[in-house]
Every structure is written in structure tokens, then in C-alpha cells.
Amino acid sequence: MKIQVQQTDLARALGAVANVVSSKTTLPILSTILFEADKDSLTLSATDLDVSVVTRLSEVQVEKKGKAAVPAAKFVPFVRTLPSDPVKIQLSGEHVSVRSGKARMEEPCMAPEDFPALPKVEDAEAFEMPGPVIVEMIRNSIYAISRDETRPALQGVLWELTPKRFTMVATDGHRLARVHREVKTGVKETRKLIASSAGLQQVMRLAEAVDTVKIYLGEHQLSFEMGDTTVHTRLVEGVFPNYEQVIPKGNERRVVCDRETLAGRIRRVKISADRVTNQVRFGLDGTQLTLAASGTEGSRAEDELEVEYGGEPILIGFNHNYVEDVLKHMRGENLVIALDRPDSAAIFVPGEDAKSDVLASEDLCLLMPLRLND
Amino acid sequence: MVCDLMSFIWTVSRMNLARTQRRPIRLLDPECVERIAAGEVVERPASVVKELVENSLDAGATRILVRLKRSGLEELVVEDDGAGIPGRELPLAVERHATSKIAGSGDLMAIYSYGFRGEALAAIASVSRMTVRSRSANEDIGARIDIAGGRIEKREPDGRHRGTTIVVRDLFFNTPARKAFLRSEQSERRAVAQVITSMALAHPAVAFTLRNDDSVVIDLSAADDLETRAHAVFGAAVATHLRRFEGETEGLRVEGLVSLPTYTRGNRTGQHFLVNRRVIHDKGMSGAVYAAFRDVLPAGRFALALVFLEVGPARVDVNVHPTKAEVRFRDEGMVHELIRHSIRDALTLGRERGEVAPAPPRRGASSSEGQGEPHVTEADLLSGPTEGYDRGPAWSRRKESPTLFDDGQVAEGGTFRPQGAPVDPGMDPGMAIPTAAAGLPLFWQLHNTFILTQIRGALVIVDQHNSHERILYNEGQKALAGQAVASQQLLFPATLELNAAELATYEVHQGDLEKMAFRTEPFGGNTVLVRGIPPELRNWNDGALLRDILADLGDAGRSGSDPREAILASYACHGAIRAGEKLTLPEMQSLMDRLFATEVPYSCPHGRPTLIRLGLSELERRFGRR
């Protein structure tokens, strides 16, 4: 293998794949990036066996075709520091060398045959959507996934596709985020699958600046085609709980408040919160929302804000980390909180109309309260 | 033993009765009465030593020497520098019920001295060949008498210095039945040593020496205070694990030393109980010590404990046992509670935490530090708990840190002994706030199992599971005691199918589970619906946790142990972070903070240690720096 490529192009391509390179040494081949020089292109691949990223560079002069599995740890940072000039890469024996001007580096390679076979884009149902939209959908749902390793299904994000609607749902059993957008999915009948969060993280990272992402809904994997780069990720097996059933229909106590103001008050009051429960109590009376926290060592904090509220007084406790997560992932200046009882789920949606149909909102979050013993 | 002897005599006399003709009832001759009565006081060399040493102490001795030949079976000598007995009173001293300590029965209600019945010397004299040599302070010359089997055989002047020497030879030469009950030399010697140890702890100011044949068994010079004495008795390594306790309530005062859960023994030999400085065996008192350590030590392990109880003489009856080894309290419950509370307080950290400034970061952890700088010893770290004692513990002022564990332990690379792994007691003051110099991480997780952190002068290794167990146990305890706890409501309530036994257990304990934030309700048939769980429970595992707790509770019910205890232990064990779970920095911080907010952070509820402290001095020693 002997090629020449612009440093900027190479650094960008390496940046796309290097993120999935494993630093764990259980399988040394996974710490490499596979270089494949063909007639007039260079393909870089990396995988951690669950998620694979493949990117293709066409602006490249190939003097001699070939393959090499290059350890990423030193190669990538070295290329990043090079000036934006042409870079020459050559494989000689079991070493790969990089050259730019007088700068030169040599690294021992591994056998390219040992590199795991990469998944191909399956011949499957596929649809396209704008990069920023899918990034937003992922971002506004993935924060609610479970960290419980005994429940892999909850560690992923549920996808529900109907011909005209694309829904993502994540939950850890204490809270639930549901995001949907009107998208022509091209599916003939409703499809449900669970996407791995690791794969979605890569898509979030790579799709932001991409106009169109093409998504292939394979039997066992999802593939995301984003220009020259493709991400493959395996589907998560398991059963996702019936989330629709737990979204309450009757929460008629509606609060409308300013998102930033609420976030600021919580940031202040939580300083005194109990470190185990992280509880902040929301007390609603008239148009006052009182936030209060108390820690086990006698620390107490309180603050208030003006809100729109017309219901009966209510006192309800939440884990402030959960509330902050919700506020971080809501669009718009205001949000509507729909409550029922101190021990039943609260609904958070963006918007300023207390009477709106919160259940139809594109972004919705359910939060189970922390109930105090009476 | 007393009972054994009496029944033996009884049996023998019955056999005689059966073999011979019936004899008329008659009074026993005084000599015989004397011998039988002596059996109540004098059972073995150790009890002779106890009686004689008590006499010495009553005489105000500052130095007591005990010499044994063949563990006292052949000869036993107690020598003191006390007040002595005037020559003319000597013959009287060995008479039964002759005493200088009480004048009449009115005094019996308020006994301050050890001896009072006036029978010890007489009793011993009646079953041995005894020599008493003594000289009182205001006499020019001493006196000596020889007695055999209670009869004075010789009486002559003696050239002894002030004080008393009592030589007891051929113990039980005239009571073969009693002699037959003596144990091996080794066991008799051990018993004597135990008696002297107890007495020595009760009287730090008195020098004690015990010699057996040609070897010195105990040699304790006069000490200023209990700590110094305890140090001398138990050795340096153990002394660092001891902590002082004290307590007072109406008419009762208790003080003493206990070992932290980091030093334990497999039996109670390290426990000494003294009431008004008198060595006693009291089940109630040892029960109180046991109760104080109940949820801290594993089954079958016992802490060291020196318990000194001072009771107004009117509140205790010491005249219930021939050797005064047992006492009766007017208010036993109060004694129990006082001891338990005082010890528990000493084990508790929270008490002094507020007063002790957090450890400042040690400047520049460079290799040259420590030289010429004042060395941080455990004593510095201990200053909190010992504050308020005018007699500062001399042993804790040593310049050198003790060796905390043996070579093998460290060589295993972070694994530690399942029990009694030594932890330094003095880490608490600086513990909760690890040094945060230069923005370095405060904690480092080792193999997703141990947390490493530094405190002043030491490296601390924390076991994440054991620590979390301790935390959950204590927080659960508070919840059961009625402290309000929040319950995280579940989005997907879990339904648990229980078998009949589990369901029965559940029905009994639903209330306690509720207090601990498990919000449950029967859901028809054998199904239980779980709506809420304790917040941040990591191993909820869709209800498997609750099922485990119910199973443990069922077992506990069968074995008759306290069900609340069982709920706590089970909840702590199943709910705690496991080894192998990755923790974030804030999680580690919170774990440490919460651990040191618990009453007794040194061990998990099963008694396994939660942390190990590795002193800088120890590290320096290992790297050959000192």
C-alpha cells in the first residue's frame, strides 16, 4: 500500500472512525483502524463489534493498492498534528510509515486478515431524514435510558415507525422520554425495534452536519448512511415495556413556567438536597411555585417563582437530577407540567398553553415522583 | 467447682452411710467445718492469688510480686510493700472471721474494701502449709508464723522490710478431694495470669510481677493511667485499636477501654469486668458489651473490653458469692444500658466530627517530605476522641506508627483478611474530606471494587460493597426508627408472584418494608404490586431484590432472630453496590461521605472491614526510607 492524501481529509476521516476504536486490550485487533486502498479511494473502518464506522475518502492518490490494520493510539494524534499538506502513507513489510515534509513516523501494523468482517448495508426498508432532526430526536430521548445492565432492552432506545411517524422512547423505570416527528418512513406496516445507545451516540456525533441521513432498517442491524460515512449498529434484543399504558391521560393540574427560571431555581435549591434521594419538593399554591430541599444533616433551602397555575394546592417531590435532565432537553422558553397526585407520574412538555393537548406533544417526558413517607 | 466438690462430698458420705451402720447425727468438729468452708473460697491457686492480692491492695501496696512453683501447686508466694500486719495481730489474722476491715454488721451495707468477711487467710491456712511474714510501718521488727492445716506451729520475729509475704505450700494437702479437681499446671498458670491481668488493669499505679518457676510471666511497672497499663498488657499493636469510653448516670459511673471492630478475638478472654475495682464475672455486663457490638462484629468474634463500673456501695451487693466473683445490682437494666450506650458512643464518630477540623492537604507529596517535619502519628488523629481526658494516653504519643498489617496481607495486593483486618482507629477526623490538592481526582477505583483515596498521612482503601452495605444498613435503621424516607415511585409497577411462604412473610412485614420505602400492596392471589422503592437502589432487578429479602426474612423467622435485623441485613446485602460495578467520581464521593456519616464506619453489618488505612510511615518503611 502506498498512497498520498491531504492531511485535512485524512484527519477528518480518522476523526470519524477513531471514536469507536476500543482502548481495551482484550482483542488487540480492535485497537486498530483498517486501511483499505483501492484503485482511487481509501476506506477506513473501525469497530468494537457492536458498532462499526466506515468512511471513504475519494480525494486520494493511490500508487499501490493494499490493506493494513494500523494501531490508532499513536497514529491518529500524530496525523492530527501534521500541517495541512499532503501526507504520504506507505506499508513496508509489517510497518506503516507516515510522512509529511520532514516529519515521519513508523508504526508496526497488524494483519488486516485478522480484522473482523464488517457488516454490509442490508437490503432492507430504508428512509431518509435531515441530519439535525435525527440528532435532536436522539438527544431528547437517549438521556432517559437505564444504566441497569440486567435490563438490556432499557439500555437502548425504542423505535416505533409508522408510515408517517417516527417515535423514539427511552425509560429507566423512573422517567420516560418520548420524542416523535412526522417523517415519511416508507414502512409498509408499523415496525418496532430497539436501537443500541452506543450506535445512536455515534450517529449523534456524525449526523449533525449532514443534510440527509439514510436509515436502513435491517433484520438484525441498523445502518446510517451519512455521505461518505456509514454507521452500523446491532439491534438490541428484548422486550420493551408497554410505555403507552403508563402515560397518564387525566393530568388536569397544569403549570406553565419559564424553563430557564425554573432551571436556575433548582440549581440553587438543590445545594441543600439530600445526597441519597436528591429530592426537591415542588409546592404549588396559587401562582407560586415553591421549591424546597432539605438534607439529612439539617441543611435546608427554599426559593420561589411565579408560574401560571389554576389548580388546587399540591406538594410533590422529584429527584432534581431528573428534572434538570428534562429541562435540558426541552425546546422553547416555556414548559407545561401536567400533574395529578403526589404519587403519580407528572408530564413535562414544551409550550405555553395550559390547555394544550400535552399527550400529542412532539417531545414529552414522564417523571415519577419521589414520595415522602407521611 | 464449688458445687462439684459439695456433691462429691455428699456422694462419698452417702456411700459411707450405705456401707456402714447408721451413725448418730453430730456436729462436725471445727477443723472439718473450716476445711469444707474453705472450699467455697479457695478452689485453685488462682483463687488463692486473688484473695492474697486483694489483701495486698487493701493494704495499700504499690508493688506486688507473685511467685509460683509448678503453677502454684507446689508453692505460691505473694509479696507486697503494703501496710503490714503488726506482730501481735498475726495469729488473729489467720483466725476465721477476723478482719480489720469492718467492725460490725452495719458496715456490710457499705463495703469499700476487697476483703471483709475475714475468712480468706483462715480458709487458705486451713488447706495448706502457710507462712506469713510481715512488718507494719510503726514496728521495728517483723514477725513470722508458720501454720499447717490451720494450726499455728511456729511463731518468731522476722527481719522483713515493711510489707507482707505469704507463702502457701502444698495447697490442699489435707483435702485430697479438692486436690483431685485441680487442672493441669498450664491451665492453673493461665488462670493465675488472668487474675493478675484483671487486677493490674484495675490498678495501673501498682507494679505487678508474676513469676512461674524461673520464668517471668507478667512484669508490669507502675503506670500513670489505664491506657499506659493497657498498652503494657496488650502490646503496641493492639493498643492502637483501643478507644476510651465513659458514661455516667444516677449513682453509676462506667469507664474503660474497648477495641474497635478492627481488633477482635475468637473468645472473651480479652474482656475484663470490674465493679468498684473488684474483678467479677457478670453475664449482664458482658451481655451489654455484646449488645454494643451487635451489628458491628461477626458472630463468634469479641472485642477487647475493660469495663470499670463504679457503683455506690449501697446499689450493689457483692456478698452473693463466696469468692465475690459475682455481684447483684439493684438496677441491672440501668447498668446494661449505661455500658452499652457508653461503648456505642465511643465507637461512634459523629460525636466529635464537628469539633475536629478537616485534615489540611499535606503540602508537597514529594519524596523528601517527612524528614525533619513533625511526624503525623495516629495520636494526632486520635486527638479528637481522647480530648477531655486530662491524663493523655501515653501510648498514643509514640512517634512511630504501628505496623498495621503483616507482610502477607500487603503482598496479596489489596485483598484483606476477612476478619479483624487492622485499620487504624485514628482516621476519622480527616476522613470525610479527602485532600483536593491541585485538582487531582480525589478517588480512584481499583478493579471496580476498591476505592483508593488519601487522607492526612495515609492511603485509605475502601471496599465499595462492604461500605455501601454499612450505609444502607444504617439508613435503613433510621427509616425503621421512623425517620421519613422518600420512595421513588415506579413508572412500571412491578408485580411479584410469591409462593405461600413468601406471601405469609410479606404480610407480616409489609409495614416495615413500607417504612423502608418499599411501597407495596397486595394485588390479589399471591401477587404483590410494588409501586415505589428506595431511591437510587441499584440492584432492584425488577423485584428480585424484594424476593431475596422475603426469602431471608423467612429464614430468619425460622431461626428466631430479630426480623427487623433480618430485613436490614438482607436489604443492605442485596441492595449494595457489588464488586465490579463502575462508579463515577461523584458516586465515590457520596459513598465516602455517607460512610463516614454512619455510626460505626469500620465494618459492614457482617463484621467485614469497610476500609484499610495504609500509613505513609508504613509505605516509607517498605520503600526503605526509614
XYZ file of C-alpha atoms in Angstrom, chain A residues 12 23 65 67-68 106 151 163 176 198 204 211 223 244 273 328 339:
17
model
C -11.358 14.256 9.330
C -8.832 1.063 24.102
C -3.252 -0.808 -3.561
C -4.542 -3.155 3.248
C -3.202 -2.548 6.728
C 6.606 4.491 11.688
C -32.157 -4.971 31.535
C -45.690 5.137 7.565
C -39.609 8.202 30.355
C -23.797 3.192 21.660
C -25.477 11.919 17.097
C -28.021 17.195 5.217
C -27.284 1.275 9.163
C -48.206 3.910 26.232
C -30.812 18.430 48.874
C -32.067 20.488 29.436
C -49.823 16.843 37.410
